[in-house]
Short mmCIF file of C-alpha atoms and ligand atoms in Angstrom, two decimals:
data_model
loop_
_atom_site.label_atom_id
_atom_site.label_comp_id
_atom_site.label_asym_id
_atom_site.label_seq_id
_atom_site.Cartn_x
_atom_site.Cartn_y
_atom_site.Cartn_z
CA MET A 10 -32.72 11.94 41.26
CA LYS A 11 -35.80 10.71 43.26
CA ILE A 12 -39.08 9.00 42.65
CA THR A 13 -42.06 11.53 40.62
CA ASN A 14 -44.95 10.04 40.75
CA VAL A 15 -46.33 6.76 41.68
CA GLU A 16 -49.28 5.44 40.43
CA VAL A 17 -51.05 1.81 41.28
CA LYS A 18 -54.60 -0.23 40.79
CA THR A 19 -55.86 -3.16 41.19
CA VAL A 20 -56.37 -5.38 37.81
CA PRO A 21 -57.91 -8.98 36.86
CA ILE A 22 -56.20 -11.96 35.64
CA SER A 23 -58.89 -14.37 35.97
CA SER A 24 -59.10 -17.59 34.56
CA PRO A 25 -61.66 -19.94 34.51
CA ILE A 26 -59.55 -23.25 35.81
CA ARG A 27 -58.95 -24.40 39.44
CA ASN A 28 -56.48 -25.73 41.06
CA ALA A 29 -56.89 -28.38 44.00
CA TYR A 30 -57.59 -25.60 46.72
CA ILE A 31 -58.64 -22.43 45.23
CA ASP A 32 -59.94 -21.44 41.40
CA PHE A 33 -59.05 -18.22 39.65
CA SER A 34 -62.32 -16.93 39.36
CA LYS A 35 -61.84 -13.95 40.74
CA MET A 36 -57.97 -12.74 41.18
CA THR A 37 -56.98 -10.16 40.52
CA ALA A 38 -53.36 -8.24 40.77
CA SER A 39 -51.74 -4.82 41.39
CA ALA A 40 -50.26 -3.51 38.73
CA ILE A 41 -47.37 0.07 39.93
CA ALA A 42 -45.50 2.39 38.15
CA ILE A 43 -43.39 4.42 39.78
CA THR A 44 -41.55 7.26 37.34
CA THR A 45 -38.21 8.85 37.63
CA ASP A 46 -37.08 12.29 37.36
CA VAL A 47 -33.89 10.09 35.51
CA ILE A 48 -34.40 10.68 31.29
CA ARG A 49 -33.41 8.45 28.73
CA ASP A 50 -34.16 8.27 25.35
CA GLY A 51 -35.66 12.12 26.39
CA LYS A 52 -38.36 10.27 28.20
CA PRO A 53 -38.31 9.93 32.09
CA VAL A 54 -37.13 6.37 33.42
CA VAL A 55 -40.63 4.17 34.74
CA GLY A 56 -40.58 1.27 36.32
CA TYR A 57 -43.07 -1.01 36.53
CA GLY A 58 -43.73 -3.88 39.16
CA PHE A 59 -47.10 -6.16 39.47
CA ASN A 60 -47.97 -9.11 41.81
CA SER A 61 -47.76 -13.95 40.98
CA ASN A 62 -50.60 -14.91 41.14
CA GLY A 63 -52.20 -16.82 43.92
CA ARG A 64 -51.93 -13.68 45.98
CA TYR A 65 -55.15 -11.34 45.19
CA ALA A 66 -53.84 -7.55 44.97
CA PRO A 67 -52.33 -5.77 47.40
CA THR A 68 -53.12 -2.32 46.37
CA SER A 69 -54.82 -1.22 50.01
CA LEU A 70 -52.19 -2.24 51.83
CA LEU A 71 -50.60 -0.34 49.04
CA ASN A 72 -52.09 3.36 48.80
CA GLU A 73 -52.10 3.28 52.65
CA ARG A 74 -48.42 2.09 54.31
CA PHE A 75 -45.78 1.13 51.15
CA ILE A 76 -46.30 3.31 48.66
CA PRO A 77 -46.61 6.61 51.62
CA ARG A 78 -43.88 5.54 53.25
CA LEU A 79 -42.00 6.06 50.03
CA LEU A 80 -42.80 9.37 48.21
CA GLU A 81 -41.80 10.44 52.48
CA ALA A 82 -38.50 9.41 52.65
CA GLU A 83 -35.19 11.90 52.21
CA ALA A 84 -33.99 11.15 48.60
CA LYS A 85 -30.98 10.46 50.30
CA ASP A 86 -32.91 7.71 52.20
CA ILE A 87 -33.76 5.79 48.78
CA ILE A 88 -30.79 6.83 46.37
CA THR A 89 -27.03 4.55 45.83
CA ASP A 90 -24.55 6.10 48.05
CA ASP A 91 -23.25 8.29 44.87
CA GLY A 92 -26.26 9.35 43.72
CA THR A 93 -27.17 8.00 40.23
CA ASN A 94 -29.30 5.33 40.71
CA LEU A 95 -32.29 4.35 43.19
CA ASP A 96 -30.75 2.06 45.74
CA PRO A 97 -33.70 -1.01 46.55
CA HIS A 98 -31.80 -2.24 49.45
CA LYS A 99 -32.38 1.30 51.34
CA ILE A 100 -35.95 1.29 49.34
CA HIS A 101 -36.11 -2.05 50.98
CA ALA A 102 -36.04 -0.84 54.09
CA ILE A 103 -37.70 1.94 53.69
CA ILE A 104 -40.72 0.44 53.10
CA MET A 105 -40.44 -2.30 56.13
CA SER A 106 -40.05 0.24 59.33
CA ASN A 107 -42.81 0.01 61.36
CA GLU A 108 -43.44 -3.65 60.26
CA LYS A 109 -42.58 -6.26 63.06
CA PRO A 110 -40.62 -9.36 62.54
CA GLY A 111 -43.37 -12.03 61.52
CA GLY A 112 -46.20 -12.88 60.39
CA HIS A 113 -45.57 -11.60 57.42
CA GLY A 114 -49.69 -11.90 55.70
CA GLU A 115 -50.28 -10.19 52.18
CA ARG A 116 -47.73 -7.03 53.25
CA THR A 117 -45.17 -9.62 51.38
CA VAL A 118 -47.01 -9.58 47.96
CA ALA A 119 -47.34 -5.59 47.97
CA VAL A 120 -43.47 -5.17 49.16
CA GLY A 121 -42.93 -7.59 46.08
CA VAL A 122 -44.63 -4.92 44.14
CA ILE A 123 -42.75 -2.23 44.64
CA ASP A 124 -39.52 -4.08 44.77
CA MET A 125 -40.20 -5.25 41.21
CA ALA A 126 -40.92 -1.26 39.96
CA ILE A 127 -37.71 -0.36 42.30
CA TRP A 128 -36.09 -2.71 39.87
CA ASP A 129 -36.84 -1.89 36.87
CA ALA A 130 -36.07 1.41 36.78
CA VAL A 131 -32.84 0.56 37.89
CA SER A 132 -31.96 -1.99 35.39
CA LYS A 133 -33.90 0.62 33.31
CA ILE A 134 -31.59 3.64 34.47
CA GLU A 135 -28.28 1.03 34.07
CA GLY A 136 -29.29 0.82 30.09
CA LYS A 137 -28.69 -2.88 30.61
CA PRO A 138 -31.37 -6.30 30.75
CA LEU A 139 -31.97 -6.59 34.27
CA TYR A 140 -30.36 -10.01 34.02
CA GLN A 141 -27.21 -8.91 32.92
CA LEU A 142 -26.83 -6.47 35.65
CA LEU A 143 -27.76 -8.96 38.88
CA ALA A 144 -25.20 -11.34 36.66
CA GLU A 145 -22.48 -8.76 37.18
CA LYS A 146 -23.80 -7.49 40.38
CA TYR A 147 -24.69 -10.16 42.18
CA GLY A 148 -23.78 -13.28 39.97
CA ASN A 149 -20.67 -15.01 38.63
CA GLY A 150 -20.73 -12.02 36.56
CA GLN A 151 -22.58 -15.18 33.32
CA VAL A 152 -25.66 -15.30 31.81
CA ASP A 153 -27.29 -17.98 30.62
CA GLU A 154 -28.45 -17.59 27.56
CA LYS A 155 -31.42 -19.27 27.19
CA VAL A 156 -33.40 -20.88 30.59
CA TYR A 157 -34.93 -23.97 31.16
CA ILE A 158 -39.27 -23.30 31.68
CA TYR A 159 -41.78 -25.51 31.57
CA ALA A 160 -46.00 -25.45 30.84
CA ALA A 161 -48.05 -25.17 34.18
CA GLY A 162 -51.64 -27.21 33.24
CA GLY A 163 -53.74 -29.83 33.74
CA TYR A 164 -55.77 -27.56 35.87
CA TYR A 165 -59.26 -28.24 36.42
CA PHE A 166 -61.71 -27.16 34.40
CA PRO A 167 -66.02 -27.33 34.03
CA ASP A 168 -66.52 -30.64 31.28
CA LYS A 169 -62.63 -31.12 30.35
CA GLY A 170 -62.53 -35.13 30.89
CA LEU A 171 -59.02 -37.16 29.49
CA LYS A 172 -59.13 -36.37 26.73
CA GLU A 173 -58.92 -33.07 26.18
CA LEU A 174 -56.60 -32.78 29.12
CA GLN A 175 -54.09 -34.82 26.21
CA ASP A 176 -55.06 -31.96 24.36
CA GLU A 177 -54.09 -29.73 26.73
CA MET A 178 -50.77 -31.04 27.29
CA LYS A 179 -50.31 -32.03 23.37
CA GLY A 180 -50.53 -27.95 22.43
CA TYR A 181 -47.65 -27.25 24.76
CA LEU A 182 -45.90 -29.97 23.32
CA GLU A 183 -46.11 -28.29 20.42
CA LEU A 184 -45.12 -25.27 21.26
CA GLY A 185 -42.10 -26.78 22.02
CA TYR A 186 -42.17 -26.79 25.81
CA LYS A 187 -40.53 -30.51 26.02
CA ASP A 188 -41.95 -31.20 29.94
CA VAL A 189 -45.63 -30.61 31.46
CA LYS A 190 -47.50 -30.42 34.91
CA MET A 191 -50.78 -30.42 35.81
CA LYS A 192 -52.87 -30.13 39.07
CA VAL A 193 -54.05 -33.74 41.14
CA GLY A 194 -55.54 -33.39 44.67
CA GLY A 195 -59.17 -31.92 43.24
CA ALA A 196 -60.51 -35.16 42.59
CA SER A 197 -60.97 -38.50 43.84
CA LEU A 198 -57.29 -40.90 44.09
CA LYS A 199 -58.92 -42.48 41.51
CA GLU A 200 -59.66 -40.61 38.87
CA ASP A 201 -56.05 -38.72 39.80
CA LEU A 202 -53.87 -41.40 38.63
CA HIS A 203 -55.87 -41.73 35.34
CA ARG A 204 -55.02 -38.40 34.64
CA ILE A 205 -51.78 -38.70 35.38
CA GLU A 206 -52.18 -41.64 33.14
CA ALA A 207 -53.76 -40.00 30.39
CA VAL A 208 -50.52 -37.66 29.81
CA LEU A 209 -47.82 -39.73 30.40
CA ASP A 210 -49.85 -42.26 27.37
CA ILE A 211 -49.23 -38.99 25.35
CA LEU A 212 -45.54 -37.64 26.63
CA PRO A 213 -42.88 -38.63 24.40
CA SER A 214 -39.96 -40.37 25.48
CA GLY A 215 -37.62 -37.25 27.03
CA SER A 216 -40.59 -35.34 28.56
CA GLY A 217 -41.71 -35.35 32.28
CA LEU A 218 -44.23 -35.04 34.14
CA MET A 219 -44.39 -32.96 37.11
CA VAL A 220 -47.86 -33.15 39.47
CA ASP A 221 -49.09 -30.47 41.88
CA ALA A 222 -51.54 -30.38 45.04
CA ASN A 223 -51.57 -27.14 45.59
CA GLY A 224 -51.28 -27.90 49.44
CA ARG A 225 -54.01 -29.99 49.72
CA PHE A 226 -53.76 -33.26 51.04
CA ASP A 227 -52.91 -34.65 55.43
CA LEU A 228 -50.06 -36.85 55.82
CA LYS A 229 -51.90 -40.18 55.54
CA TYR A 230 -53.26 -38.74 51.85
CA ALA A 231 -49.99 -37.29 51.19
CA ILE A 232 -47.64 -40.89 51.65
CA GLU A 233 -50.57 -42.92 49.76
CA PHE A 234 -50.42 -40.58 46.72
CA GLY A 235 -46.46 -40.62 46.77
CA GLU A 236 -46.45 -45.16 46.94
CA LYS A 237 -49.54 -44.50 44.41
CA ILE A 238 -46.79 -42.37 42.23
CA LYS A 239 -43.34 -43.55 42.85
CA ASP A 240 -43.77 -45.51 39.71
CA TYR A 241 -44.16 -43.31 37.43
CA GLU A 242 -41.09 -41.10 37.96
CA LEU A 243 -41.69 -37.61 37.81
CA ILE A 244 -39.84 -34.62 37.55
CA TRP A 245 -41.03 -33.12 40.86
CA TYR A 246 -44.04 -33.75 43.03
CA GLU A 247 -45.24 -30.28 44.18
CA GLU A 248 -47.25 -29.47 47.88
CA ALA A 249 -48.03 -32.46 48.91
CA GLY A 250 -49.34 -30.36 52.12
CA ASP A 251 -49.62 -27.27 53.48
CA PRO A 252 -46.76 -25.38 52.66
CA LEU A 253 -46.28 -24.70 56.38
CA ASP A 254 -46.37 -28.77 58.09
CA PHE A 255 -42.26 -29.04 58.12
CA HIS A 256 -43.33 -31.86 59.78
CA LEU A 257 -45.09 -33.49 57.12
CA GLN A 258 -42.83 -32.16 54.20
CA ALA A 259 -40.44 -33.76 56.06
CA GLU A 260 -42.04 -37.52 57.40
CA LEU A 261 -43.40 -36.87 52.84
CA SER A 262 -39.62 -37.29 52.15
CA LYS A 263 -38.79 -40.35 54.34
CA ARG A 264 -41.24 -42.35 51.98
CA TYR A 265 -40.62 -41.03 48.71
CA PRO A 266 -37.47 -41.72 47.20
CA HIS A 267 -38.01 -38.78 43.74
CA ALA A 268 -38.07 -35.71 43.84
CA ILE A 269 -40.03 -32.85 46.13
CA ALA A 270 -40.54 -29.16 45.14
CA THR A 271 -42.15 -26.62 47.81
CA GLY A 272 -41.59 -23.10 48.26
CA GLU A 273 -44.61 -20.66 46.05
CA ASN A 274 -45.92 -20.42 49.73
CA ILE A 275 -42.95 -20.30 52.00
CA PHE A 276 -43.10 -15.88 51.36
CA SER A 277 -40.09 -14.81 53.82
CA LEU A 278 -36.27 -16.08 54.35
CA GLN A 279 -36.92 -17.01 58.52
CA ASP A 280 -39.58 -19.02 56.57
CA ALA A 281 -37.22 -20.14 53.80
CA THR A 282 -34.64 -21.62 56.42
CA ASN A 283 -37.15 -23.08 59.06
CA LEU A 284 -37.77 -25.03 55.72
CA ILE A 285 -34.64 -25.82 54.87
CA ARG A 286 -33.74 -26.91 59.03
CA TYR A 287 -36.58 -28.26 59.24
CA ALA A 288 -39.30 -30.41 56.47
CA GLY A 289 -36.47 -32.79 55.27
CA MET A 290 -35.56 -31.18 51.88
CA ASN A 291 -33.20 -32.63 49.73
CA PRO A 292 -30.12 -30.57 48.86
CA GLU A 293 -29.14 -33.54 45.40
CA LYS A 294 -32.58 -33.66 43.53
CA ASP A 295 -35.73 -31.71 45.47
CA PHE A 296 -37.13 -28.52 43.78
CA LEU A 297 -37.83 -24.53 45.29
CA GLN A 298 -39.69 -22.85 44.64
CA PHE A 299 -39.86 -19.34 46.22
CA ASP A 300 -41.49 -16.55 43.90
CA CYS A 301 -40.26 -13.14 44.83
CA ALA A 302 -42.97 -11.44 43.34
CA LEU A 303 -45.24 -12.43 46.08
CA SER A 304 -42.24 -12.78 49.09
CA TYR A 305 -40.91 -9.40 49.58
CA GLY A 306 -39.70 -8.87 46.24
CA LEU A 307 -36.14 -9.69 45.08
CA VAL A 308 -33.76 -8.45 48.07
CA GLU A 309 -35.61 -10.87 49.89
CA TYR A 310 -34.60 -13.27 47.17
CA LEU A 311 -31.04 -12.20 47.21
CA ARG A 312 -30.67 -13.56 50.90
CA ILE A 313 -32.82 -16.65 50.45
CA LEU A 314 -29.78 -17.44 48.40
CA GLU A 315 -27.30 -16.32 50.59
CA MET A 316 -28.71 -18.27 52.29
CA LEU A 317 -29.40 -21.58 50.69
CA ASP A 318 -25.75 -22.15 49.67
CA GLU A 319 -25.31 -21.76 53.45
CA HIS A 320 -27.04 -24.95 53.44
CA GLY A 321 -24.89 -26.45 51.24
CA TRP A 322 -28.15 -25.53 48.44
CA SER A 323 -26.70 -24.78 45.27
CA SER A 324 -29.19 -21.21 42.93
CA ARG A 325 -29.53 -24.34 39.77
CA ARG A 326 -31.89 -25.87 42.93
CA CYS A 327 -34.03 -23.52 42.72
CA ILE A 328 -36.67 -22.27 40.13
CA PRO A 329 -39.96 -20.10 40.54
CA HIS A 330 -43.25 -19.71 41.06
CA GLY A 331 -45.25 -17.67 38.70
CA GLY A 332 -44.44 -18.26 34.71
CA HIS A 333 -43.40 -14.16 35.01
CA GLN A 334 -40.90 -12.38 33.70
CA MET A 335 -38.57 -11.70 36.54
CA SER A 336 -37.57 -14.63 37.69
CA LEU A 337 -37.29 -15.23 34.67
CA ASN A 338 -34.38 -12.62 34.87
CA ILE A 339 -33.58 -14.18 38.35
CA ALA A 340 -33.17 -17.39 36.58
CA ALA A 341 -31.25 -16.03 34.24
CA GLY A 342 -28.87 -14.15 35.91
CA LEU A 343 -28.14 -16.18 39.12
CA ALA A 344 -27.68 -19.00 37.62
CA LEU A 345 -31.26 -21.48 38.91
CA HIS A 346 -32.84 -24.24 37.82
CA GLY A 347 -35.14 -22.57 34.96
CA ASN A 348 -38.61 -21.20 35.59
CA GLU A 349 -42.04 -21.61 35.40
CA SER A 350 -44.19 -20.48 32.04
CA TYR A 351 -48.52 -20.47 32.20
CA PRO A 352 -48.78 -20.73 28.65
CA GLY A 353 -52.67 -19.25 27.49
CA VAL A 354 -53.61 -18.34 31.61
CA PHE A 355 -52.97 -15.33 34.32
CA GLN A 356 -52.54 -13.24 31.14
CA PRO A 357 -51.01 -10.39 30.20
CA PHE A 358 -49.24 -11.15 33.16
CA GLY A 359 -47.08 -14.69 32.84
CA GLY A 360 -45.39 -15.24 29.76
CA PHE A 361 -42.57 -14.07 28.46
CA ALA A 362 -40.95 -11.87 25.00
CA ASP A 363 -42.69 -12.01 22.18
CA ASN A 364 -41.81 -13.57 19.46
CA TYR A 365 -38.86 -15.24 21.17
CA ALA A 366 -40.45 -18.82 21.03
CA VAL A 367 -40.01 -22.09 23.23
CA GLU A 368 -37.22 -24.37 21.75
CA ASP A 369 -36.72 -27.79 23.48
CA GLY A 370 -38.06 -26.46 26.56
CA TYR A 371 -36.25 -23.48 26.59
CA VAL A 372 -36.25 -19.90 26.12
CA LYS A 373 -33.75 -16.67 25.38
CA LEU A 374 -34.15 -13.03 26.82
CA PRO A 375 -34.83 -10.03 25.42
CA GLU A 376 -31.48 -7.33 24.94
CA VAL A 377 -34.16 -4.25 26.55
CA PRO A 378 -32.93 -2.66 29.22
CA GLY A 379 -35.16 -3.57 32.82
CA ILE A 380 -37.14 -6.80 33.34
CA GLY A 381 -38.16 -6.62 29.59
CA PHE A 382 -42.03 -5.49 29.50
CA GLU A 383 -41.39 -3.60 27.07
CA ALA A 384 -41.07 -6.19 24.08
CA LYS A 385 -44.28 -7.64 25.61
CA SER A 386 -46.69 -5.77 24.12
CA ASP A 387 -50.18 -6.92 26.06
CA LEU A 388 -48.16 -6.64 28.54
CA TYR A 389 -46.86 -3.38 28.15
CA ASN A 390 -50.19 -2.04 26.62
CA LEU A 391 -52.03 -3.04 30.60
CA LEU A 392 -49.06 -1.17 32.10
CA LEU A 393 -49.72 1.89 30.46
CA THR A 394 -52.97 1.86 31.31
CA ILE A 395 -51.81 2.24 35.47
CA GLY A 396 -53.06 5.77 35.65
CA LYS A 397 -55.07 6.42 33.27
O1 OAA B 457 -52.09 -23.58 41.16
C1 OAA B 457 -51.49 -22.19 41.65
O2 OAA B 457 -51.94 -22.08 42.61
C2 OAA B 457 -50.25 -21.73 40.55
C3 OAA B 457 -49.57 -22.85 41.21
O3 OAA B 457 -49.06 -23.84 41.67
C4 OAA B 457 -47.61 -23.19 40.98
O4 OAA B 457 -48.18 -22.85 39.30
O5 OAA B 457 -47.12 -23.98 40.59
MG1 MG B 458 -47.75 -25.06 42.54
#
């Protein structure tokens, strides 16, 4: 078997929203289609992939380095030993050839785009949903029938007041979400505390709130903010400081008594290992948000899960950033805690299969081969335009 064609294009995922660090008005993603010569249902199998929000489209890196390496590889170097399928691990090694360690930069995003499309193709060739394949091959054989998801929103938005923020959160509850997340760090301390209280005021008992500072705070402010919010008993306090400031994280962990979450801007196994070693994260209560679609893909994510296991962390402490179907499959197949969801933003890449409503904070996955893009019509329609 072989890869017969690869097409990539840059598409907008812009939204007029702002977190504490960036606005998303010019955000883009790369979308890729990798065609094979394997025929299923009378048509060649095509694997699709894209990058997660927060980093811009790495299309030029894909075109200049990673796609040429894939297309120039000898067939035996990218397929399984029995020749029946693509091998994501071999492909990872091929496309990462002649790349020095460390630094990482935006190449982690480019590799994540290819990796997603390869896993989509691999599971389509096997004729199974990706979550099923993952549970059988890398997990304990058991699929989680439904996955915990929470609604991530509460962005800063021009002219958005407390009432609009409350209405937004009420809307998520009406959609079936139980827990909600909001941005902090993009306003004064006083204003953020009012915003948090406004949301807590409308949450029914049994629902919880997370706050996300997107890395905005220095150590002093991170601790002060933690002090102010600790009595709210939030589900977690996310990315207080710079994602690579492990000292800040460790100092905050000593003082903030509840759960902390971080990891969406940790892009490699080595950085994840350093986080676990040096940032004072607690495997009993904290959450890890590595997003494979930004960080060298699922091949790297599997290595991260192995590293976590060696350090006494359960996969159940992982709840990936990004709100996409790839991580939803990983959550269902590899026993993660759950997945993020962004109702209404980052469309059409955010969100899950059509006709699968959120119920009491959980969502089910469709029984279609691959990642399930074909079951999300707005996304699938966009993916069909790649190369056109
Ligand atoms: O606003 C963003 O960059 C997204 C984010 O942090 C999240 O989903 O946790
Ligand atoms: Mg975040």
